[in-house]
Amino acid sequence: GSFAYLRVELGDFIAYIAAGNILLEYVIGGAAVARSWTSYFATLCNHDSDDFVIIVHSMPDDYSKLDPIAVVVVCVICVLAVLSTKGSSRFNYIASIIHVIVILFIIIAGFTKADTKNYSNFAPFGVRGIFKSSAVLFFAYVGFDAVSTMAEETKNPAHDIPIGLVGSMAITTAAYCLLSVVLCLMQPYPKIDKDAPFSVAFEAVGMSWAKYVVAAGALKGMTTVLLVGAVGQARYLTHIARTHMLPPWLAQIHPKTGTPINATIVMLIATAIIAFFTDLKILADLLSISTLFIFLLVALALIVRRYYVSGETSTTDRIILITCLILILGSSIATATYWGVSENNDWVAYVITMPIWFLATAGIAVFIPQARKPKVWGVPLVPWLPSLSIAINIFLLGSINGASFKRFGIWTCVLLLYYFFFGLHASYDTAKELGENRIGDGWKRVEEGQSVSTVTASGVSLDEAK
């Protein structure tokens, strides 16, 4: 996963900050899905989408809608995730088949009620509206990283994990596009219900019976999402705890179930608490910041991985690489900041920042030889593609509101306090005791596509690495 990759390439500190945000996005993502589960359950029961929440007027608006059903759903998911990984996988397999059938039904039935007049004003909020929605859309990309957390339970991870990641992302992106097109063609965008959009849309076009199919399919799909998230986030927490950056008891595996019970319960308790009182919009914005931040770090780590090897890269190449990376980050931040604070569409600042980004990326491509090339799978067009990823991620961060950044800053401060007072010392002592360099070399070979058995044969056992 991202944590292991960043730890190898950028070190423990960056990996820890990323890990904290990975855990945050899983908790927030699970909470958001749990609250949506309640909304669709309400429509299935012939109620308005927010009828099953408890409104407390004495609390702030963003935290005043309490959702006890979401808490119950998370608790049930916790039990399923704790009992068996194989059982969870079988349930997910069956549920996914049903969910695909429902998605196809929505697309086909929805197109029969399409009204092209709804697209007469294709971009009602202009270019800024497109980028603001794009930033929040990263909400949808949390689950893909969970595929990589299952590497220890995959027969051939070096081959199967990339296929699972790229294949699922391509299919899901196409499905999102088709579903959004259908929704907007069925109903004018101002009338779309934010909590249960498809159920309400089918009712609005005279297919009231279809809303039950949609609601049932959505509940099945969201249950699957919650279960996959529970399995993935527990394994992330387990992997982080193995480094002792977090308490090691979170890494304990139950001998009977073979699942990380402690990690699963802790993560889902946090999910249930957030799901109980936090509004969906707050969750979406905060989740998007964490996801974009992690994608940014991974793209940065990819450039470092290709162009820098400790002890082999010359001092001159290292200085050029650092300088170019600073320029890429600086120009991207300047572009995003100007976009975020300016209210007009003036382009003068972009004439300065974008050429800097281009020249810095070209500097890496032209002046620095690649120090490491992939043996199994490799990202094409390096450094251009990861550099563009850095620029886009930072640019989209500039489209998110300031209140969400304040919440993100508070969470980051909490992470730093724990790391400097506890995690740093515990992980250092553990690394010193076990011989981190030897273990690190073993996991680097895993990163380059060798199987676990090959690494074990080279002198680094899996138990030692854990």
Short mmCIF file of C-alpha atoms in Angstrom, two decimals:
data_model
loop_
_atom_site.label_atom_id
_atom_site.label_comp_id
_atom_site.label_asym_id
_atom_site.label_seq_id
_atom_site.Cartn_x
_atom_site.Cartn_y
_atom_site.Cartn_z
CA GLY A 1 0.00 0.00 0.00
CA SER A 2 0.88 3.69 0.03
CA PHE A 3 2.39 3.48 3.53
CA ALA A 4 4.87 0.73 2.62
CA TYR A 5 5.80 2.44 -0.65
CA LEU A 6 6.36 5.84 0.94
CA ARG A 7 8.31 4.31 3.82
CA VAL A 8 10.75 2.69 1.41
CA GLU A 9 11.18 5.78 -0.78
CA LEU A 10 10.71 8.84 1.47
CA GLY A 11 11.33 7.51 4.97
CA ASP A 12 9.39 6.88 8.17
CA PHE A 13 8.24 10.45 8.85
CA ILE A 14 6.54 11.03 5.49
CA ALA A 15 5.11 7.51 5.59
CA TYR A 16 3.67 8.14 9.05
CA ILE A 17 1.98 11.40 8.00
CA ALA A 18 0.55 9.61 4.96
CA ALA A 19 -0.54 6.69 7.14
CA GLY A 20 -2.46 9.00 9.45
CA ASN A 21 -4.31 10.46 6.48
CA ILE A 22 -4.92 7.02 4.99
CA LEU A 23 -6.57 5.93 8.22
CA LEU A 24 -8.52 9.20 8.35
CA GLU A 25 -9.84 8.74 4.81
CA TYR A 26 -10.94 5.18 5.56
CA VAL A 27 -12.76 6.27 8.70
CA ILE A 28 -14.41 9.22 6.98
CA GLY A 29 -15.23 7.18 3.87
CA GLY A 30 -16.86 4.48 5.97
CA ALA A 31 -18.80 7.07 7.95
CA ALA A 32 -20.06 8.76 4.79
CA VAL A 33 -21.20 5.47 3.26
CA ALA A 34 -22.92 4.47 6.52
CA ARG A 35 -24.89 7.73 6.55
CA SER A 36 -25.85 7.23 2.90
CA TRP A 37 -26.98 3.71 3.84
CA THR A 38 -29.52 5.28 6.20
CA SER A 39 -30.80 7.63 3.48
CA TYR A 40 -31.42 4.82 0.98
CA PHE A 41 -32.96 2.65 3.68
CA ALA A 42 -35.41 5.47 4.38
CA THR A 43 -36.43 5.69 0.70
CA LEU A 44 -36.86 1.90 0.64
CA CYS A 45 -39.32 2.31 3.53
CA ASN A 46 -41.27 5.04 1.65
CA HIS A 47 -39.85 7.87 3.77
CA ASP A 48 -37.89 10.97 2.86
CA SER A 49 -34.13 10.44 2.81
CA ASP A 50 -33.54 12.27 6.11
CA ASP A 51 -36.55 10.94 8.07
CA PHE A 52 -34.52 8.41 10.05
CA VAL A 53 -32.00 10.87 11.49
CA ILE A 54 -32.48 12.65 14.81
CA ILE A 55 -32.19 16.43 14.58
CA VAL A 56 -30.74 18.19 17.65
CA HIS A 57 -31.31 21.91 17.19
CA SER A 58 -28.96 22.89 20.02
CA MET A 59 -25.94 21.56 18.08
CA PRO A 60 -24.20 23.25 15.10
CA ASP A 61 -25.93 22.63 11.76
CA ASP A 62 -23.12 20.48 10.38
CA TYR A 63 -23.30 18.12 13.38
CA SER A 64 -26.95 18.31 14.37
CA LYS A 65 -28.30 15.30 12.43
CA LEU A 66 -27.63 12.21 14.55
CA ASP A 67 -27.72 8.88 12.72
CA PRO A 68 -28.12 5.85 15.04
CA ILE A 69 -28.88 3.49 12.13
CA ALA A 70 -25.44 4.21 10.65
CA VAL A 71 -23.86 3.16 13.95
CA VAL A 72 -25.79 -0.13 13.96
CA VAL A 73 -24.74 -0.86 10.37
CA VAL A 74 -21.07 -0.23 11.20
CA CYS A 75 -21.31 -2.56 14.22
CA VAL A 76 -22.74 -5.37 12.07
CA ILE A 77 -19.96 -4.85 9.51
CA CYS A 78 -17.42 -5.01 12.33
CA VAL A 79 -18.68 -8.44 13.39
CA LEU A 80 -18.54 -9.76 9.80
CA ALA A 81 -15.02 -8.38 9.24
CA VAL A 82 -13.75 -9.88 12.50
CA LEU A 83 -15.16 -13.36 11.93
CA SER A 84 -13.54 -14.32 8.62
CA THR A 85 -11.70 -12.80 5.66
CA LYS A 86 -12.75 -15.69 3.40
CA GLY A 87 -16.37 -15.34 4.49
CA SER A 88 -16.24 -11.61 3.86
CA SER A 89 -14.76 -12.21 0.40
CA ARG A 90 -17.51 -14.67 -0.52
CA PHE A 91 -20.18 -12.24 0.65
CA ASN A 92 -18.53 -9.45 -1.36
CA TYR A 93 -18.37 -11.64 -4.46
CA ILE A 94 -22.10 -12.43 -4.37
CA ALA A 95 -23.05 -8.86 -3.43
CA SER A 96 -20.90 -7.43 -6.23
CA ILE A 97 -22.73 -9.52 -8.85
CA ILE A 98 -26.08 -8.22 -7.59
CA HIS A 99 -24.71 -4.67 -7.50
CA VAL A 100 -23.52 -4.84 -11.12
CA ILE A 101 -26.98 -6.01 -12.20
CA VAL A 102 -28.57 -3.06 -10.38
CA ILE A 103 -26.11 -0.60 -11.98
CA LEU A 104 -26.94 -1.95 -15.44
CA PHE A 105 -30.65 -1.62 -14.62
CA ILE A 106 -30.19 2.02 -13.54
CA ILE A 107 -28.28 2.89 -16.72
CA ILE A 108 -30.68 1.15 -19.12
CA ALA A 109 -33.93 2.17 -17.38
CA GLY A 110 -32.63 5.67 -16.77
CA PHE A 111 -31.83 6.27 -20.44
CA THR A 112 -35.42 5.39 -21.33
CA LYS A 113 -36.50 8.43 -19.29
CA ALA A 114 -33.74 10.74 -20.50
CA ASP A 115 -34.51 14.35 -21.34
CA THR A 116 -31.71 16.06 -23.25
CA LYS A 117 -33.08 19.48 -22.27
CA ASN A 118 -31.51 18.89 -18.85
CA TYR A 119 -28.11 19.22 -20.52
CA SER A 120 -28.92 22.54 -22.19
CA ASN A 121 -26.90 24.27 -19.47
CA PHE A 122 -24.05 21.78 -19.40
CA ALA A 123 -21.74 23.59 -16.95
CA PRO A 124 -23.99 25.83 -14.83
CA PHE A 125 -21.18 26.79 -12.43
CA GLY A 126 -18.52 27.28 -15.08
CA VAL A 127 -14.93 26.09 -15.01
CA ARG A 128 -14.59 26.69 -11.27
CA GLY A 129 -17.60 24.51 -10.61
CA ILE A 130 -16.05 21.69 -12.62
CA PHE A 131 -12.81 21.77 -10.62
CA LYS A 132 -14.57 22.09 -7.27
CA SER A 133 -16.65 19.03 -8.04
CA SER A 134 -13.54 17.23 -9.32
CA ALA A 135 -11.85 17.81 -5.96
CA VAL A 136 -14.78 16.31 -4.08
CA LEU A 137 -15.00 13.46 -6.61
CA PHE A 138 -11.81 12.00 -5.15
CA PHE A 139 -14.18 10.68 -2.54
CA ALA A 140 -14.76 7.88 -5.06
CA TYR A 141 -11.12 6.76 -5.26
CA VAL A 142 -10.53 5.73 -1.66
CA GLY A 143 -11.35 2.06 -2.11
CA PHE A 144 -8.82 1.34 -4.86
CA ASP A 145 -5.86 1.59 -2.51
CA ALA A 146 -7.52 -1.12 -0.40
CA VAL A 147 -6.68 -3.61 -3.15
CA SER A 148 -2.99 -3.25 -2.35
CA THR A 149 -3.58 -4.02 1.33
CA MET A 150 -4.57 -7.57 0.38
CA ALA A 151 -1.09 -8.41 -0.99
CA GLU A 152 -0.36 -10.86 1.83
CA GLU A 153 -3.53 -12.79 0.96
CA THR A 154 -2.88 -12.88 -2.81
CA LYS A 155 -1.11 -15.78 -4.54
CA ASN A 156 0.90 -13.65 -6.99
CA PRO A 157 0.72 -10.03 -5.79
CA ALA A 158 3.36 -8.66 -8.19
CA HIS A 159 1.15 -9.72 -11.10
CA ASP A 160 -2.38 -9.66 -9.68
CA ILE A 161 -2.42 -6.45 -7.61
CA PRO A 162 -1.65 -4.08 -10.54
CA ILE A 163 -4.28 -5.81 -12.70
CA GLY A 164 -6.82 -5.47 -9.88
CA LEU A 165 -5.99 -1.80 -9.35
CA VAL A 166 -5.94 -0.65 -12.96
CA GLY A 167 -8.82 -2.87 -14.08
CA SER A 168 -11.16 -1.94 -11.25
CA MET A 169 -10.36 1.76 -11.61
CA ALA A 170 -11.07 1.74 -15.35
CA ILE A 171 -14.39 -0.11 -14.96
CA THR A 172 -15.52 1.98 -12.01
CA THR A 173 -14.63 5.28 -13.69
CA ALA A 174 -16.71 4.30 -16.73
CA ALA A 175 -19.60 3.32 -14.45
CA TYR A 176 -19.43 6.64 -12.58
CA CYS A 177 -19.53 8.57 -15.86
CA LEU A 178 -22.52 6.64 -17.19
CA LEU A 179 -24.42 6.91 -13.90
CA SER A 180 -23.87 10.66 -13.63
CA VAL A 181 -25.00 11.16 -17.23
CA VAL A 182 -28.16 9.13 -16.59
CA LEU A 183 -28.94 11.00 -13.37
CA CYS A 184 -28.61 14.44 -14.97
CA LEU A 185 -30.69 13.39 -17.98
CA MET A 186 -33.46 12.07 -15.73
CA GLN A 187 -33.68 15.12 -13.47
CA PRO A 188 -32.56 18.77 -13.72
CA TYR A 189 -29.51 19.21 -11.51
CA PRO A 190 -31.17 21.60 -8.97
CA LYS A 191 -33.77 18.93 -8.16
CA ILE A 192 -31.33 16.06 -7.54
CA ASP A 193 -31.59 14.75 -3.98
CA LYS A 194 -28.14 14.82 -2.35
CA ASP A 195 -28.81 11.91 0.03
CA ALA A 196 -30.60 9.36 -2.20
CA PRO A 197 -30.35 10.76 -5.74
CA PHE A 198 -31.29 7.76 -7.89
CA SER A 199 -34.27 6.60 -5.85
CA VAL A 200 -35.77 10.11 -5.89
CA ALA A 201 -34.97 10.55 -9.60
CA PHE A 202 -36.84 7.39 -10.62
CA GLU A 203 -39.82 8.47 -8.55
CA ALA A 204 -39.75 11.89 -10.22
CA VAL A 205 -39.94 10.38 -13.74
CA GLY A 206 -42.91 8.19 -12.87
CA MET A 207 -41.09 4.92 -12.14
CA SER A 208 -41.90 4.71 -8.45
CA TRP A 209 -41.50 0.93 -8.44
CA ALA A 210 -37.91 1.28 -9.66
CA LYS A 211 -36.87 3.24 -6.60
CA TYR A 212 -37.20 0.06 -4.53
CA VAL A 213 -34.87 -1.82 -6.89
CA VAL A 214 -32.40 1.07 -6.79
CA ALA A 215 -32.58 1.48 -3.02
CA ALA A 216 -32.14 -2.26 -2.41
CA GLY A 217 -29.21 -2.39 -4.84
CA ALA A 218 -27.64 0.69 -3.26
CA LEU A 219 -27.95 -0.84 0.21
CA LYS A 220 -26.34 -4.02 -1.03
CA GLY A 221 -23.55 -2.07 -2.72
CA MET A 222 -22.87 0.18 0.25
CA THR A 223 -22.78 -2.82 2.57
CA THR A 224 -20.11 -4.30 0.32
CA VAL A 225 -18.18 -1.02 0.34
CA LEU A 226 -18.28 -0.90 4.13
CA LEU A 227 -17.08 -4.48 4.43
CA VAL A 228 -14.23 -4.02 1.95
CA GLY A 229 -13.27 -0.81 3.72
CA ALA A 230 -13.31 -2.54 7.10
CA VAL A 231 -11.02 -5.31 5.84
CA GLY A 232 -8.67 -2.87 4.09
CA GLN A 233 -8.39 -0.31 6.86
CA ALA A 234 -7.70 -2.98 9.48
CA ARG A 235 -4.82 -4.32 7.41
CA TYR A 236 -3.43 -0.84 6.94
CA LEU A 237 -3.52 -0.26 10.68
CA THR A 238 -1.94 -3.68 11.26
CA HIS A 239 0.93 -2.93 8.89
CA ILE A 240 1.59 0.46 10.50
CA ALA A 241 1.48 -1.08 13.98
CA ARG A 242 4.12 -3.64 12.96
CA THR A 243 6.58 -0.78 12.63
CA HIS A 244 5.65 0.33 16.20
CA MET A 245 4.72 3.79 14.93
CA LEU A 246 1.39 2.88 16.50
CA PRO A 247 0.85 0.55 19.50
CA PRO A 248 1.92 -3.00 18.46
CA TRP A 249 -1.14 -4.65 20.01
CA LEU A 250 -3.05 -3.32 16.99
CA ALA A 251 -1.01 -5.72 14.83
CA GLN A 252 -2.08 -8.85 16.70
CA ILE A 253 -3.80 -11.51 14.58
CA HIS A 254 -6.40 -13.72 16.24
CA PRO A 255 -5.28 -17.39 16.05
CA LYS A 256 -8.76 -18.76 15.29
CA THR A 257 -10.20 -16.25 12.84
CA GLY A 258 -6.89 -15.22 11.25
CA THR A 259 -8.06 -11.58 11.26
CA PRO A 260 -6.63 -8.45 12.96
CA ILE A 261 -9.43 -8.13 15.52
CA ASN A 262 -7.95 -5.24 17.54
CA ALA A 263 -7.30 -3.11 14.46
CA THR A 264 -10.73 -3.86 13.00
CA ILE A 265 -12.60 -2.94 16.18
CA VAL A 266 -10.63 0.28 16.77
CA MET A 267 -11.13 1.53 13.22
CA LEU A 268 -14.84 0.74 13.15
CA ILE A 269 -15.46 2.35 16.55
CA ALA A 270 -13.93 5.55 15.13
CA THR A 271 -16.07 5.15 11.98
CA ALA A 272 -19.26 4.70 14.04
CA ILE A 273 -18.55 7.81 16.14
CA ILE A 274 -17.97 10.00 13.07
CA ALA A 275 -20.97 8.51 11.24
CA PHE A 276 -23.24 9.26 14.20
CA PHE A 277 -23.13 13.05 14.06
CA THR A 278 -21.09 14.43 11.10
CA ASP A 279 -22.76 15.84 7.98
CA LEU A 280 -22.02 14.19 4.63
CA LYS A 281 -20.63 17.37 2.99
CA ILE A 282 -18.02 17.84 5.73
CA LEU A 283 -16.98 14.22 5.35
CA ALA A 284 -16.65 14.53 1.56
CA ASP A 285 -14.46 17.66 1.67
CA LEU A 286 -12.17 16.38 4.42
CA LEU A 287 -11.86 12.99 2.76
CA SER A 288 -10.89 14.61 -0.54
CA ILE A 289 -8.07 16.57 1.10
CA SER A 290 -6.59 13.41 2.61
CA THR A 291 -6.89 11.45 -0.63
CA LEU A 292 -5.36 14.19 -2.79
CA PHE A 293 -2.53 14.65 -0.27
CA ILE A 294 -1.68 10.93 -0.36
CA PHE A 295 -1.83 10.77 -4.17
CA LEU A 296 0.53 13.75 -4.25
CA LEU A 297 3.04 12.01 -1.99
CA VAL A 298 2.92 8.77 -3.97
CA ALA A 299 3.57 10.62 -7.25
CA LEU A 300 6.51 12.40 -5.59
CA ALA A 301 7.86 9.08 -4.28
CA LEU A 302 7.66 7.59 -7.76
CA ILE A 303 9.99 10.26 -9.17
CA VAL A 304 12.40 9.74 -6.27
CA ARG A 305 12.31 5.99 -6.81
CA ARG A 306 13.18 6.24 -10.51
CA TYR A 307 15.89 8.89 -10.23
CA TYR A 308 17.56 8.36 -6.86
CA VAL A 309 19.34 5.39 -5.31
CA SER A 310 21.27 5.94 -2.10
CA GLY A 311 24.98 5.44 -2.60
CA GLU A 312 24.70 5.33 -6.39
CA THR A 313 23.22 8.67 -7.49
CA SER A 314 25.91 11.35 -7.75
CA THR A 315 25.83 14.48 -5.60
CA THR A 316 25.25 16.68 -8.66
CA ASP A 317 22.26 14.59 -9.81
CA ARG A 318 20.83 14.62 -6.29
CA ILE A 319 21.05 18.41 -6.08
CA ILE A 320 19.43 18.81 -9.50
CA LEU A 321 16.65 16.38 -8.53
CA ILE A 322 15.92 18.17 -5.24
CA THR A 323 15.93 21.57 -6.96
CA CYS A 324 13.58 20.42 -9.70
CA LEU A 325 11.20 18.78 -7.22
CA ILE A 326 11.09 21.99 -5.15
CA LEU A 327 10.30 23.97 -8.30
CA ILE A 328 7.57 21.50 -9.32
CA LEU A 329 5.97 21.67 -5.88
CA GLY A 330 6.41 25.44 -5.57
CA SER A 331 4.97 26.26 -9.00
CA SER A 332 2.06 23.87 -8.43
CA ILE A 333 1.28 25.39 -5.02
CA ALA A 334 1.50 28.91 -6.49
CA THR A 335 -0.90 27.97 -9.29
CA ALA A 336 -3.39 26.38 -6.88
CA THR A 337 -3.16 29.28 -4.42
CA TYR A 338 -3.80 31.87 -7.09
CA TRP A 339 -6.71 29.83 -8.39
CA GLY A 340 -8.16 29.52 -4.89
CA VAL A 341 -7.88 33.16 -3.81
CA SER A 342 -8.64 34.94 -7.09
CA GLU A 343 -12.26 35.52 -7.97
CA ASN A 344 -11.71 36.40 -11.63
CA ASN A 345 -10.33 34.31 -14.47
CA ASP A 346 -7.13 36.32 -14.92
CA TRP A 347 -4.41 34.14 -16.46
CA VAL A 348 -1.31 36.31 -15.95
CA ALA A 349 0.04 34.34 -12.96
CA TYR A 350 -0.29 31.05 -14.83
CA VAL A 351 2.04 32.35 -17.54
CA ILE A 352 4.75 32.41 -14.87
CA THR A 353 3.96 29.31 -12.78
CA MET A 354 3.19 26.79 -15.52
CA PRO A 355 6.44 27.32 -17.52
CA ILE A 356 8.38 26.86 -14.26
CA TRP A 357 6.62 23.51 -13.73
CA PHE A 358 7.36 22.49 -17.33
CA LEU A 359 11.05 23.45 -17.19
CA ALA A 360 11.56 21.74 -13.82
CA THR A 361 10.02 18.51 -15.13
CA ALA A 362 12.09 18.76 -18.32
CA GLY A 363 15.18 19.28 -16.16
CA ILE A 364 14.63 15.90 -14.49
CA ALA A 365 13.98 14.18 -17.83
CA VAL A 366 17.00 15.67 -19.61
CA PHE A 367 19.74 16.07 -17.00
CA ILE A 368 19.23 13.13 -14.62
CA PRO A 369 19.61 9.50 -15.76
CA GLN A 370 17.11 7.01 -14.37
CA ALA A 371 18.76 5.16 -11.50
CA ARG A 372 16.21 2.37 -11.26
CA LYS A 373 13.90 0.87 -13.87
CA PRO A 374 10.88 -1.33 -13.07
CA LYS A 375 11.24 -5.07 -13.56
CA VAL A 376 7.60 -6.14 -13.65
CA TRP A 377 5.22 -3.16 -13.85
CA GLY A 378 6.13 0.44 -14.49
CA VAL A 379 4.40 3.79 -14.83
CA PRO A 380 4.91 5.18 -18.37
CA LEU A 381 6.06 8.71 -19.29
CA VAL A 382 8.15 9.29 -16.17
CA PRO A 383 8.78 12.02 -14.99
CA TRP A 384 6.02 13.78 -16.96
CA LEU A 385 3.08 11.72 -15.74
CA PRO A 386 3.90 11.78 -12.00
CA SER A 387 4.85 15.47 -12.23
CA LEU A 388 1.50 16.20 -13.86
CA SER A 389 -0.18 14.17 -11.12
CA ILE A 390 1.52 16.34 -8.49
CA ALA A 391 0.35 19.52 -10.24
CA ILE A 392 -3.24 18.30 -10.66
CA ASN A 393 -3.56 17.03 -7.09
CA ILE A 394 -2.28 20.31 -5.66
CA PHE A 395 -4.50 22.29 -8.05
CA LEU A 396 -7.58 20.39 -6.93
CA LEU A 397 -6.63 21.00 -3.29
CA GLY A 398 -6.95 24.71 -4.10
CA SER A 399 -10.62 24.16 -4.94
CA ILE A 400 -11.56 22.89 -1.44
CA ASN A 401 -12.95 25.28 1.18
CA GLY A 402 -10.83 26.73 3.99
CA ALA A 403 -12.84 25.16 6.84
CA SER A 404 -11.87 21.69 5.62
CA PHE A 405 -8.20 22.67 5.62
CA LYS A 406 -8.53 23.81 9.24
CA ARG A 407 -9.91 20.39 10.20
CA PHE A 408 -7.11 18.76 8.19
CA GLY A 409 -4.55 20.93 10.01
CA ILE A 410 -5.91 19.94 13.42
CA TRP A 411 -5.68 16.26 12.53
CA THR A 412 -2.11 16.70 11.25
CA CYS A 413 -1.11 18.41 14.52
CA VAL A 414 -2.51 15.48 16.50
CA LEU A 415 -0.51 13.09 14.32
CA LEU A 416 2.71 15.06 14.84
CA LEU A 417 2.27 15.22 18.61
CA TYR A 418 1.82 11.46 18.85
CA TYR A 419 4.72 10.76 16.49
CA PHE A 420 7.29 12.96 18.21
CA PHE A 421 6.32 11.89 21.74
CA PHE A 422 5.68 8.17 21.17
CA GLY A 423 5.84 6.79 17.61
CA LEU A 424 9.32 8.06 16.70
CA HIS A 425 11.01 6.49 19.75
CA ALA A 426 9.10 3.21 19.57
CA SER A 427 9.76 2.69 15.84
CA TYR A 428 13.46 3.61 16.24
CA ASP A 429 13.94 1.15 19.11
CA THR A 430 12.17 -1.60 17.17
CA ALA A 431 14.18 -0.96 14.01
CA LYS A 432 17.42 -1.04 15.97
CA GLU A 433 16.46 -4.25 17.74
CA LEU A 434 15.37 -6.16 14.61
CA GLY A 435 17.90 -4.77 12.16
CA GLU A 436 15.82 -2.47 9.98
CA ASN A 437 18.30 -2.33 7.12
CA ARG A 438 18.13 -6.06 6.53
CA ILE A 439 14.34 -6.05 6.70
CA GLY A 440 14.15 -2.97 4.50
CA ASP A 441 16.26 -4.66 1.81
CA GLY A 442 13.90 -7.61 1.83
CA TRP A 443 10.80 -5.47 1.39
CA LYS A 444 12.51 -3.47 -1.36
CA ARG A 445 12.86 -6.74 -3.28
CA VAL A 446 9.15 -7.37 -2.77
CA GLU A 447 8.45 -3.87 -4.13
CA GLU A 448 10.41 -4.76 -7.26
CA GLY A 449 8.22 -7.76 -8.00
CA GLN A 450 9.89 -10.72 -6.30
CA SER A 451 7.67 -13.14 -4.45
CA VAL A 452 7.59 -13.43 -0.68
CA SER A 453 9.23 -16.85 -0.91
CA THR A 454 12.19 -15.36 -2.83
CA VAL A 455 12.65 -12.72 -0.19
CA THR A 456 12.41 -15.29 2.57
CA ALA A 457 15.06 -17.41 0.85
CA SER A 458 17.36 -14.40 0.74
CA GLY A 459 17.52 -14.32 4.51
CA VAL A 460 14.62 -12.10 5.51
CA SER A 461 11.81 -14.20 6.88
CA LEU A 462 8.23 -12.98 6.77
CA ASP A 463 7.95 -13.31 10.55
CA GLU A 464 11.03 -11.11 11.01
CA ALA A 465 9.65 -8.52 8.63
CA LYS A 466 6.35 -8.48 10.50
#
